Short mmCIF file of C-alpha atoms and ligand atoms in Angstrom, two decimals:
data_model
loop_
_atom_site.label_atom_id
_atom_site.label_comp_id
_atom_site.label_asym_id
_atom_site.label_seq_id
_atom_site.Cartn_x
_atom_site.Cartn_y
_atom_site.Cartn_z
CA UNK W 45 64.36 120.46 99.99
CA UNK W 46 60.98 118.02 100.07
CA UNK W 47 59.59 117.80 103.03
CA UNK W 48 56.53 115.22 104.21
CA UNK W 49 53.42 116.25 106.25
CA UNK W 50 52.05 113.69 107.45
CA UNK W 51 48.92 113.43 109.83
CA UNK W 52 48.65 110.04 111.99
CA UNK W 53 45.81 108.09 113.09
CA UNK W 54 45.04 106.43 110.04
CA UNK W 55 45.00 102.42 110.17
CA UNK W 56 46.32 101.28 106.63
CA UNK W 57 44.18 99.07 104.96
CA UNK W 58 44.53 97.71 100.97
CA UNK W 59 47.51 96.35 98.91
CA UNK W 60 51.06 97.71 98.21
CA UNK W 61 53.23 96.27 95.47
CA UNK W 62 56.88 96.55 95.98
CA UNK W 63 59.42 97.79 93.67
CA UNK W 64 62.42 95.96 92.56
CA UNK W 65 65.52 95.88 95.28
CA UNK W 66 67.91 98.92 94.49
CA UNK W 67 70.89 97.10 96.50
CA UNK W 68 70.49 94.13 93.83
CA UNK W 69 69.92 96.77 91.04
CA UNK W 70 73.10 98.44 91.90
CA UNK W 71 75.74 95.48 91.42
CA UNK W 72 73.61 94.05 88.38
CA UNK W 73 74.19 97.37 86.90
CA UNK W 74 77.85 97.36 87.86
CA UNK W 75 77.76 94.17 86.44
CA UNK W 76 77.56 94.91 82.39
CA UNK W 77 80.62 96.69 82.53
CA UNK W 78 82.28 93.52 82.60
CA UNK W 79 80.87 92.99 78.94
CA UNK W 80 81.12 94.64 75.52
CA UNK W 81 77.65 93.84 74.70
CA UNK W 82 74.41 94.64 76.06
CA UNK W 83 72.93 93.66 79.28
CA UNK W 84 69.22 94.46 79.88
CA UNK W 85 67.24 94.58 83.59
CA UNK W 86 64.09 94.50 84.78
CA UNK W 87 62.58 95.69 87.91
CA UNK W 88 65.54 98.27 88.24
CA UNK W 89 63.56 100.74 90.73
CA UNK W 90 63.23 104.42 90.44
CA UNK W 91 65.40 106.03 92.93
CA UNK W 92 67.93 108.25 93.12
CA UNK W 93 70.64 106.23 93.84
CA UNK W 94 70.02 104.22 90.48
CA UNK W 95 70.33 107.66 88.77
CA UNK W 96 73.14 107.97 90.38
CA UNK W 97 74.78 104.97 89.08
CA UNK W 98 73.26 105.52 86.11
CA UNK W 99 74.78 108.95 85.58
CA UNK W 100 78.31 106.61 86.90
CA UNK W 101 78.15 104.46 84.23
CA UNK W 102 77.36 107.41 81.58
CA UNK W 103 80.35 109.27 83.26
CA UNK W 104 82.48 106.52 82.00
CA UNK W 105 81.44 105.78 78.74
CA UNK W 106 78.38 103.66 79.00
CA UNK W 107 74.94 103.86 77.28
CA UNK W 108 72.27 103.91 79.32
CA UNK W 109 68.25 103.70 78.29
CA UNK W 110 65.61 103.61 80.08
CA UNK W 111 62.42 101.96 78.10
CA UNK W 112 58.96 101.90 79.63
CA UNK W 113 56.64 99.45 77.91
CA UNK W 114 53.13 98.57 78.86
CA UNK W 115 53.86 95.63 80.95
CA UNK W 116 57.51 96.52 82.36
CA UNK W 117 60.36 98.84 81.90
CA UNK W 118 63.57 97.67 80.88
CA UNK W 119 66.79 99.16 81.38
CA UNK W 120 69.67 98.32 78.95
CA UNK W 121 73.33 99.05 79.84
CA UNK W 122 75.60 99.06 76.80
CA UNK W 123 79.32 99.45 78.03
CA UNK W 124 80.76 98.69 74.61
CA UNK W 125 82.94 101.99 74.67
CA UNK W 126 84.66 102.77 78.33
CA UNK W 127 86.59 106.07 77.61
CA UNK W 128 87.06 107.16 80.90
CA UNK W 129 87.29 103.86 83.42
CA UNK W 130 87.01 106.48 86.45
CA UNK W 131 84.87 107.23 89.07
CA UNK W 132 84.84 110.48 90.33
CA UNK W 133 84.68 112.09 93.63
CA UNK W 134 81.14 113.85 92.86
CA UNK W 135 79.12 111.26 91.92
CA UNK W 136 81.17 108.92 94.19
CA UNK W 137 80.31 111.05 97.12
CA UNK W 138 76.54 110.86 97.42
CA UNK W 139 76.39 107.01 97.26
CA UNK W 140 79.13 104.73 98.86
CA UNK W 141 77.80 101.45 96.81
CA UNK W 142 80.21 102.95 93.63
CA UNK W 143 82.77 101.26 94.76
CA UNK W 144 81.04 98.48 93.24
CA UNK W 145 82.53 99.10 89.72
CA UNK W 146 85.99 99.07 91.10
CA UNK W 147 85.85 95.42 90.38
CA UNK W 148 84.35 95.06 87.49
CA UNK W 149 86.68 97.74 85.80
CA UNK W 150 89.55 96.83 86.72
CA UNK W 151 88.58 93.03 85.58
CA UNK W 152 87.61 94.40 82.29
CA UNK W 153 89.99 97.48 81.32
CA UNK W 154 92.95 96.32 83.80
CA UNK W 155 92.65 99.70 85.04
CA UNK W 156 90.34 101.36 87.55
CA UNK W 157 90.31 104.93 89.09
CA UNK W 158 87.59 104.99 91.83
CA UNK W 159 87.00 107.73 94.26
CA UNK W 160 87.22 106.69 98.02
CA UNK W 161 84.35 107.03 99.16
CA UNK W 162 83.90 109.03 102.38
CA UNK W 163 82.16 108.47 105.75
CA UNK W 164 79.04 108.56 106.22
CA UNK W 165 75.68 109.14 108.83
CA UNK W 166 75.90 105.63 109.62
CA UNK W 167 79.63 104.68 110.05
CA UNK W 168 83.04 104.57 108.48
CA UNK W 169 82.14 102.56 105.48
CA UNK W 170 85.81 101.55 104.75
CA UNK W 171 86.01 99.62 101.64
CA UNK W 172 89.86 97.69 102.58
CA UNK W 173 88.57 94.58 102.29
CA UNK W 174 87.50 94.82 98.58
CA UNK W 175 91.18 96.28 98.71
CA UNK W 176 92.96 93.59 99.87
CA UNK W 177 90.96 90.88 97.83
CA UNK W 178 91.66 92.85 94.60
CA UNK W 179 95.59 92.88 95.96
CA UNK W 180 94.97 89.54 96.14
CA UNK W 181 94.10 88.98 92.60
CA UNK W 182 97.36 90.56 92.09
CA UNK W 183 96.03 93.87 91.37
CA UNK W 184 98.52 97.13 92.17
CA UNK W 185 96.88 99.45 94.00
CA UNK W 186 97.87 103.09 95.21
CA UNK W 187 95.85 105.86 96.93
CA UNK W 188 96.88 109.21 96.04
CA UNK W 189 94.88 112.49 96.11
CA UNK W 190 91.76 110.54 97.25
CA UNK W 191 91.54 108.36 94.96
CA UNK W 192 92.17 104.64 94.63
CA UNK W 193 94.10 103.51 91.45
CA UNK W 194 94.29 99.33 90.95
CA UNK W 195 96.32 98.09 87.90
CA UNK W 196 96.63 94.82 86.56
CA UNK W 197 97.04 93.40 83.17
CA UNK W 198 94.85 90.27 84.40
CA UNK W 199 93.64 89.38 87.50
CA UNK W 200 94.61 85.82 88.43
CA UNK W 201 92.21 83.23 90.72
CA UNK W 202 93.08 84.00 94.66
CA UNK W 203 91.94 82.03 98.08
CA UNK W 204 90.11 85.03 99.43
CA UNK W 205 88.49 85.05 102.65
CA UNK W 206 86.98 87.86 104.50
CA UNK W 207 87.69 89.24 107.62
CA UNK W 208 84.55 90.79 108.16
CA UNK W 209 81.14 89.85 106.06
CA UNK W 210 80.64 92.33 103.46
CA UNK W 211 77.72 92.57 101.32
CA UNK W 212 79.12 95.01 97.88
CA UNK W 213 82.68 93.70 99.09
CA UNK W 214 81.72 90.29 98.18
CA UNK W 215 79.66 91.43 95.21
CA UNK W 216 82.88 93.69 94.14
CA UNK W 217 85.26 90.70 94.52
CA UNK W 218 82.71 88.36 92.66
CA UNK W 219 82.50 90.66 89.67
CA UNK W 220 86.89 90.78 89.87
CA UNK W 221 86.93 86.85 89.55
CA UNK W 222 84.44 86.15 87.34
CA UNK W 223 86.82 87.49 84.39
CA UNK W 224 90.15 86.22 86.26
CA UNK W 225 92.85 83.85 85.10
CA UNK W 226 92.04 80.54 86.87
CA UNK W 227 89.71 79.40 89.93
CA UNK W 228 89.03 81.46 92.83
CA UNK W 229 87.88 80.14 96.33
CA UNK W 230 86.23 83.06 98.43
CA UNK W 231 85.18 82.41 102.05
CA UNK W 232 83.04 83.90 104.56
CA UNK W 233 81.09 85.78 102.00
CA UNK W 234 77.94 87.73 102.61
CA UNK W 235 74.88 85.49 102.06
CA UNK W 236 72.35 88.40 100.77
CA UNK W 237 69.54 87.30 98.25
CA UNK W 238 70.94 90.51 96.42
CA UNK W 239 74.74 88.43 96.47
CA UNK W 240 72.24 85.62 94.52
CA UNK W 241 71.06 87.89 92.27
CA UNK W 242 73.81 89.19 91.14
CA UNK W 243 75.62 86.12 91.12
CA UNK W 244 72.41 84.49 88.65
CA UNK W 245 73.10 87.51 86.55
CA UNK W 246 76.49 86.78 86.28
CA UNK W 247 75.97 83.49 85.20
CA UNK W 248 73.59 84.07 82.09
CA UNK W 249 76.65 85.85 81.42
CA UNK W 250 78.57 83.22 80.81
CA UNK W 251 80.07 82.81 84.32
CA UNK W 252 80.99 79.85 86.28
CA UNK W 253 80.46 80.93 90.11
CA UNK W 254 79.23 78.12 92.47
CA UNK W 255 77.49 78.73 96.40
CA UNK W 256 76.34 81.75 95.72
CA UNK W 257 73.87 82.18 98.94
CA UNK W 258 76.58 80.49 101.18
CA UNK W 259 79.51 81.30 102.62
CA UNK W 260 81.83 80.00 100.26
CA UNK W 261 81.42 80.81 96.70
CA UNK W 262 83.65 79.44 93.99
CA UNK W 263 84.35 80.73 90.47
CA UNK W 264 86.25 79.53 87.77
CA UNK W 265 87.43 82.56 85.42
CA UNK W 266 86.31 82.98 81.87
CA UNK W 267 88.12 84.72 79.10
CA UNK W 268 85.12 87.08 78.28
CA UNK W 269 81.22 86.98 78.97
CA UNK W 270 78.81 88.16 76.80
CA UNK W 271 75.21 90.26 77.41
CA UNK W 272 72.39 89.05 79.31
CA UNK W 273 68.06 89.42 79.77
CA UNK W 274 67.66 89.82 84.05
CA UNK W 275 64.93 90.41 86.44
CA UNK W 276 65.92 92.09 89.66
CA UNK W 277 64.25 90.48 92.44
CA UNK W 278 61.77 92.35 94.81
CA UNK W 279 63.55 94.83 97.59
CA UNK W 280 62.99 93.32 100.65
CA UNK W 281 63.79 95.91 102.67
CA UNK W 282 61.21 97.89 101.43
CA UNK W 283 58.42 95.15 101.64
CA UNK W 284 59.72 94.66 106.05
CA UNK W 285 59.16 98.75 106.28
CA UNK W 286 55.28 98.26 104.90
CA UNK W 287 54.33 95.24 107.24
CA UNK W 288 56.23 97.46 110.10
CA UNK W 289 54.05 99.90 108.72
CA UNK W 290 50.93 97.32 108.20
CA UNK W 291 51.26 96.40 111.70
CA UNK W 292 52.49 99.90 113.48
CA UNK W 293 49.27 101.75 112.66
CA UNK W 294 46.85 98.57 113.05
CA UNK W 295 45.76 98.27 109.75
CA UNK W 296 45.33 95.24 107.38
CA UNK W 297 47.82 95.42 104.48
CA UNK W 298 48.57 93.00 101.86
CA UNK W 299 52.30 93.51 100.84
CA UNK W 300 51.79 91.94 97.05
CA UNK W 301 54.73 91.29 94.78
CA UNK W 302 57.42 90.65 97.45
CA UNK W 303 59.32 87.96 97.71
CA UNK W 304 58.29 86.03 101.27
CA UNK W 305 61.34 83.36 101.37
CA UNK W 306 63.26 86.32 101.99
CA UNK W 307 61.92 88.14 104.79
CA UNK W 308 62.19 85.32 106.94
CA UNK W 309 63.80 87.43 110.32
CA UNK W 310 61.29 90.51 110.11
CA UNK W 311 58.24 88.48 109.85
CA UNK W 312 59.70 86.20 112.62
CA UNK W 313 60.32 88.97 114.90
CA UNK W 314 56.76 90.69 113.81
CA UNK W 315 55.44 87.30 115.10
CA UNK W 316 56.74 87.65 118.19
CA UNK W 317 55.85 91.61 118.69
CA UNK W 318 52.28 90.06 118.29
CA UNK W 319 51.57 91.43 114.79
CA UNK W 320 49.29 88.60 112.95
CA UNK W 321 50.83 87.82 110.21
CA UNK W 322 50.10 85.18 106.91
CA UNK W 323 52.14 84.69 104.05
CA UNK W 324 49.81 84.14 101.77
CA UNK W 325 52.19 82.03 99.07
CA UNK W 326 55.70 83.25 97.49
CA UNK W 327 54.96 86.79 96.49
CA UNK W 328 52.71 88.26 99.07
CA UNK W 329 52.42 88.48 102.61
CA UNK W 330 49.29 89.82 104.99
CA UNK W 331 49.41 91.76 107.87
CA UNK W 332 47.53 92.62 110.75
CA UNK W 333 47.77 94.33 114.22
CA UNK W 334 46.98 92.67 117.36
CA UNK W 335 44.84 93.98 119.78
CA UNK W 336 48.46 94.40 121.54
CA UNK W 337 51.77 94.83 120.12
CA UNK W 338 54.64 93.13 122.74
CA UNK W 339 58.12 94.33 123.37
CA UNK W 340 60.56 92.04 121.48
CA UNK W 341 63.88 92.53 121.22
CA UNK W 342 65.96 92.33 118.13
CA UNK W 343 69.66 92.19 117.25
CA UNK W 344 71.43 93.50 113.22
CA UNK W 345 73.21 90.98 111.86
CA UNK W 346 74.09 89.52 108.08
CA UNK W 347 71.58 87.58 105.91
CA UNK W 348 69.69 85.65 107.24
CA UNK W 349 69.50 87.52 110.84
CA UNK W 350 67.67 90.22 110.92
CA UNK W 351 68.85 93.18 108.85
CA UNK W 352 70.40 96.20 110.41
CA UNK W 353 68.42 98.05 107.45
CA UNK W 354 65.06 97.11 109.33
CA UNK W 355 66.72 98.45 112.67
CA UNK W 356 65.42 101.76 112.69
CA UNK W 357 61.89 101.13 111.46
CA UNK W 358 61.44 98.23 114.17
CA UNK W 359 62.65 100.61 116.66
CA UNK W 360 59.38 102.89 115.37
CA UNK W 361 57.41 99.61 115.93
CA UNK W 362 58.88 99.06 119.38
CA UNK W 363 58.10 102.25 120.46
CA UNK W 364 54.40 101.15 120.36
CA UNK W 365 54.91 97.74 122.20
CA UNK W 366 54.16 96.91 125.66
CA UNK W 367 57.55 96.19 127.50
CA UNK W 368 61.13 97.32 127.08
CA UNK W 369 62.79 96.22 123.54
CA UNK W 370 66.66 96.27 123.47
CA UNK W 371 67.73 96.94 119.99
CA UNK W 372 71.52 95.69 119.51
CA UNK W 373 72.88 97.16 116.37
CA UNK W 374 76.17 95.02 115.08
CA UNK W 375 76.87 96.21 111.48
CA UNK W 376 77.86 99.82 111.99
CA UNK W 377 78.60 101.78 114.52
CA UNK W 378 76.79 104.50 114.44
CA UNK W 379 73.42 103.56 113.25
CA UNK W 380 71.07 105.42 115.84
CA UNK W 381 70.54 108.82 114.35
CA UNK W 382 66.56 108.59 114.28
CA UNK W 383 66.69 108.36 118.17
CA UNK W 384 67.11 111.88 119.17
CA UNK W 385 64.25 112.17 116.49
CA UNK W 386 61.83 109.62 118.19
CA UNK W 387 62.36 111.11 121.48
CA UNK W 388 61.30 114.16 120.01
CA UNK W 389 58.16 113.09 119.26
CA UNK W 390 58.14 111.27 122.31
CA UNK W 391 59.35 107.83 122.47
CA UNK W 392 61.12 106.87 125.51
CA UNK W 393 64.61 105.62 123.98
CA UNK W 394 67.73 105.40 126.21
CA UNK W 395 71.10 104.49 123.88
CA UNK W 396 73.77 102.81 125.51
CA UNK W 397 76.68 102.16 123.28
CA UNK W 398 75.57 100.27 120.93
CA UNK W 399 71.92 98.95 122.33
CA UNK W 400 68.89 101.23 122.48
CA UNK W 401 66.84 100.41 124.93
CA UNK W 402 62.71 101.43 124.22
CA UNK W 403 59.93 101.10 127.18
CA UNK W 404 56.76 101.60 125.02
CA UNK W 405 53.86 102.06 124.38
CA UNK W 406 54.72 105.72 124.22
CA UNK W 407 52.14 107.92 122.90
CA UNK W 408 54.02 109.66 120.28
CA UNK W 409 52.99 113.73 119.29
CA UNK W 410 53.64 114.88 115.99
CA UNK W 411 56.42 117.28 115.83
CA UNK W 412 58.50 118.37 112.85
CA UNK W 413 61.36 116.02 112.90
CA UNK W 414 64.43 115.84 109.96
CA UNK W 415 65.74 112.20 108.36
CA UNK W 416 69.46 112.04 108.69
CA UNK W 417 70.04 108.50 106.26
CA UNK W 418 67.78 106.18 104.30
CA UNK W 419 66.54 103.69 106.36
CA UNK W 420 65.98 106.55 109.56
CA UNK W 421 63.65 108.53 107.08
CA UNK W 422 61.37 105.68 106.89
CA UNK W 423 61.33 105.29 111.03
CA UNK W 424 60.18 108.57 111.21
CA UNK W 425 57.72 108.52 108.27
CA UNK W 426 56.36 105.21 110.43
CA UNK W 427 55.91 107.47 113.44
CA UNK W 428 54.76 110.34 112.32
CA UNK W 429 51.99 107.44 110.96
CA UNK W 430 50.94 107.14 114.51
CA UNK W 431 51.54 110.56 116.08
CA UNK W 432 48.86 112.46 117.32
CA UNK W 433 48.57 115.59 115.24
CA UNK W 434 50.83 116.42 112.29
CA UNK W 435 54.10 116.18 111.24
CA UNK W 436 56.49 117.54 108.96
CA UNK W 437 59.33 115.11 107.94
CA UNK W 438 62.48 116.74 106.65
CA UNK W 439 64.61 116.51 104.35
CA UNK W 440 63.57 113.23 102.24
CA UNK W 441 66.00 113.01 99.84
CA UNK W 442 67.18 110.67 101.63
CA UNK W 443 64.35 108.62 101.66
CA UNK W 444 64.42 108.90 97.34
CA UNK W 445 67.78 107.86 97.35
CA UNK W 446 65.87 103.79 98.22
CA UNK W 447 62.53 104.04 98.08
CA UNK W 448 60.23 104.60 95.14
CA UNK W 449 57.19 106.38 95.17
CA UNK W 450 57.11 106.15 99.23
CA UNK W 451 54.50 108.31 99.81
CA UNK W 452 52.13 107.59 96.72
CA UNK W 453 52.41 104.32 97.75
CA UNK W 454 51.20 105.08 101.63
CA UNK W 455 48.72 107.14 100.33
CA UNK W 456 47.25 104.74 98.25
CA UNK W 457 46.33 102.41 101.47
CA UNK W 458 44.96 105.15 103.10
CA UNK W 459 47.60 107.14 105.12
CA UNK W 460 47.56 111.04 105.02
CA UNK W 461 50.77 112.08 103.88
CA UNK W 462 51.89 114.86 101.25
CA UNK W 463 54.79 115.99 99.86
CA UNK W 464 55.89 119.56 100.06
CA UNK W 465 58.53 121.52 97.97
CA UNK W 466 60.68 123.88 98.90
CA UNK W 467 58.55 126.71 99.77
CA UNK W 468 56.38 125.89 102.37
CA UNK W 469 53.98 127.97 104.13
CA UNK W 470 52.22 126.94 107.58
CA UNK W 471 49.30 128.28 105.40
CA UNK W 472 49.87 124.93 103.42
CA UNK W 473 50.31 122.74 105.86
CA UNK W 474 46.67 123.82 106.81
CA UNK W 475 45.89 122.75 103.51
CA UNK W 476 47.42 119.08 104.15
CA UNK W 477 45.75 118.48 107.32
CA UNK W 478 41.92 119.17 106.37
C1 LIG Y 224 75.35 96.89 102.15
C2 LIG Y 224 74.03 97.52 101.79
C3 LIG Y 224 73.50 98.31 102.97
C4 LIG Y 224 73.44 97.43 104.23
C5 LIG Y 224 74.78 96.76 104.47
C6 LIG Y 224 74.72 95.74 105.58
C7 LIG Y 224 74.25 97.89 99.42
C8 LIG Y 224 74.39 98.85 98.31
N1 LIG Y 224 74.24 98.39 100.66
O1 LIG Y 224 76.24 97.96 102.44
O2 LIG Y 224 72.20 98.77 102.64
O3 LIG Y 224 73.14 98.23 105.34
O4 LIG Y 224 75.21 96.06 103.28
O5 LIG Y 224 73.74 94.80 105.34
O6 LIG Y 224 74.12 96.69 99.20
N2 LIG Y 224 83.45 96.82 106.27
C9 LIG Y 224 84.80 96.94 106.48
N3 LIG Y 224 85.62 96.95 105.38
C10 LIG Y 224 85.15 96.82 104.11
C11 LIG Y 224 83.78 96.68 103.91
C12 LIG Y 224 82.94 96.68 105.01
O7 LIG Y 224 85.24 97.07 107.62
O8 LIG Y 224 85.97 96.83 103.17
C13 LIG Y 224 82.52 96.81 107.43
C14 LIG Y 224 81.55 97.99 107.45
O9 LIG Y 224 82.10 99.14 108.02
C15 LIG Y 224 80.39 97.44 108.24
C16 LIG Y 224 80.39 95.94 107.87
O10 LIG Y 224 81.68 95.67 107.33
O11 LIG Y 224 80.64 97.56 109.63
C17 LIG Y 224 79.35 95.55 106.87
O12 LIG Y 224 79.40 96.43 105.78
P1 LIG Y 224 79.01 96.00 104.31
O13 LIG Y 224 78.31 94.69 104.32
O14 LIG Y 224 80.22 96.14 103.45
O15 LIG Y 224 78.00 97.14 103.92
P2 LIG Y 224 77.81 97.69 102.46
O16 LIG Y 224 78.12 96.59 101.52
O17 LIG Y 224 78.47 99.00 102.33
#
């Protein structure tokens, strides 16, 4: 297993380009299984759980290619032939977001067989509300030996509205009525830029969706859509976790190829933690530490609050600040596995339910500390960035599963930070730290 070792101190200073957003990659890719011809994206970035999907799709039928060009890759998705309209339990297992195609197949083949997908570090992740849409749509669905099977010869147009706002329910949903018989109203939808994205693919398609970006979004079903030319937008999750890390370690970063408009919360809340931020037009934003970073509390909620996929890195951040932060986290329930691993290092974190409370600045020690989800490698990555001394980050494939090229990327604005592969030897950690 990769491990980082990382030695803080270093302000980070230069330019970082960010890759396109895997959680709009994902449903775009889903996407061109509603069609028999060929639907090609760009931006789709390198991470595992793409190759995941990718290896989904393949599972299934698909055709797949990667094609790197001078100027951009492009990734074409030809799902022409689906022999085998199933998703199984072992690729299903190491990323939740394939119950994303249980839409689109079942829309397209009128039959899906989709692997539940389990719990996971951060929660339950049910997925009953893509469920009870799809019942909706007068699908027939049974669960048997773990599995979810949904029938339906077509789906028809259905008033749908959510219980709960659900970001790949309301993608899933979108792909099942996009190809259904008649209009279908859905309310209280998940307003995610990657919802818009996947919603603007859809319509060069050959969809007819309206309010995609609101809360209501309305489609009128077409008989069959045909292939499309798309360009995923930039992640913004990964551009918030530079200027957190722009801002964390006092440097003076310039996070270039992002999209500003939507990182709206994060640079609010940045503000107000006394990081000096500019956006410097619609694809680049500046930042810069204060001579003092302030406590500033935050609370997760959906688009456009502030994400509960920033949570832990701001909590990294707010270890630094002068004050106490209370970080409320409202999306899942059990999103505050890095804690144990900041206190290690020596943050002062108390967790109450389901609000940490942080009294900083702490002056964190480096210490070898293990990632136990995605967005909780990349808090500890961020405080190992300020520790005194050097530490070793474990286990970072979960970090590949959503960000590309992390540490290449860190290292090129001047952090120290390596990559180690399974055999490691304190020997070459020497090696790393001179
Ligand atoms: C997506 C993102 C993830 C992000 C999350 C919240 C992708 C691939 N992943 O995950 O990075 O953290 O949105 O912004 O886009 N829920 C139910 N029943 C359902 C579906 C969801 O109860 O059928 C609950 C969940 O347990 C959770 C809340 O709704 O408490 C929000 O989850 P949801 O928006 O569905 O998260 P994902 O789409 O899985």
């Amino acid at each position: 297993m990769d491990k980082f070792v990382i030695r803080g101190g270093n302000p980070l200073v230069g330019t970082i380009r960010i890759s396109g957003a895997k959680n709009s990659a994902l449903p775009c890719m889903a996407a061109a299984l509603l069609t028999e011809d060929e639907v090609t994206l760009e931006n789709i970035p390198r991470v595992r759980d793409i190759e995941t999907e990718r290896r989904l799709l393949a599972s299934m039928g698909a055709e797949v290619g990667l094609h790197e060009g001078e100027l951009k890759d492009r990734t074409t998705i030809d799902c022409r032939r689906l022999s085998d309209p199933v998703a199984r339990y072992e690729i299903v297992k190491t990323m939740r977001a394939s119950s994303l195609v249980l839409g689109p197949l079942l829309a397209r083949t009128g039959m899906a067989r989709v692997a539940i997908p389990g719990g996971c570090a951060i929660g339950g992740r049910p997925i009953d509300l893509h469920i009870k849409g799809l019942e909706k749509m007068g699908a027939a669905i049974t669960q048997e030996h773990g599995y979810i099977e949904a029938r339906a010869c077509r789906l028809r147009g259905a008033h749908l509205v959510f219980d709960k706002i659900t970001v790949t329910g309301t993608e899933d949903l979108l792909m099942a009525a996009v190809l259904a018989d008649g209009d279908t109203l859905m309310e209280n939808c998940a307003r995610e830029p990657e919802v818009v994205d996947l919603a603007a693919l859809l319509i060069a398609m050959g969809a007819q969706i309206e309010g995609a970006g609101t809360s209501t979004i309305r489609v009128r079903g077409v008989s069959s859509l045909h292939g499309a030319h798309f360009r995923i937008n930039p992640d913004r999750i990964e551009a918030g976790t530079f200027l957190i890390a722009g801002a964390i370690t006092g440097g003076d970063l310039i996070v270039a190829n992002c999209n500003s408009a939507h990182l709206g919360a994060v640079i609010a809340k940045l503000h107000e933690a006394g990081a000096r931020i500019d956006v410097l037009g619609p694809d680049a934003v500046r930042v810069r530490a204060a001579a003092k970073l302030r406590a500033a509390d935050i609370s997760t909620e959906e688009y456009p609050g502030f994400p509960t996929d920033m949570q832990a890195q701001y909590m990294a951040l707010a270890t630094q600040a002068e004050g106490v932060s209370l970080v409320r986290e409202n999306i899942f329930e059990n999103r505050f596995m890095h804690v144990q691993e900041l206190v290690r290092m020596g943050a002062n974190i108390k967790v109450d339910g389901s609000t940490a409370t942080v009294r900083g600045p702490a002056r964190l020690s480096a210490a070898a500390v293990m990632c136990s989800d995605l967005r909780a490698s990349a808090s500890l990555v961020l405080a190992a960035l300020v520790a005194e001394g050097e530490s070793i980050v474990d286990r970072v494939y979960h970090m590949d599963r959503g960000y590309e090229r992390f540490e290449e990327k860190l290292r090129g604005v001047g952090a120290q930070i390596q990559r180690m592969g399974n055999v490691f030897t304190p020997r070459e950690a020497a090696a790393v730290a001179d």
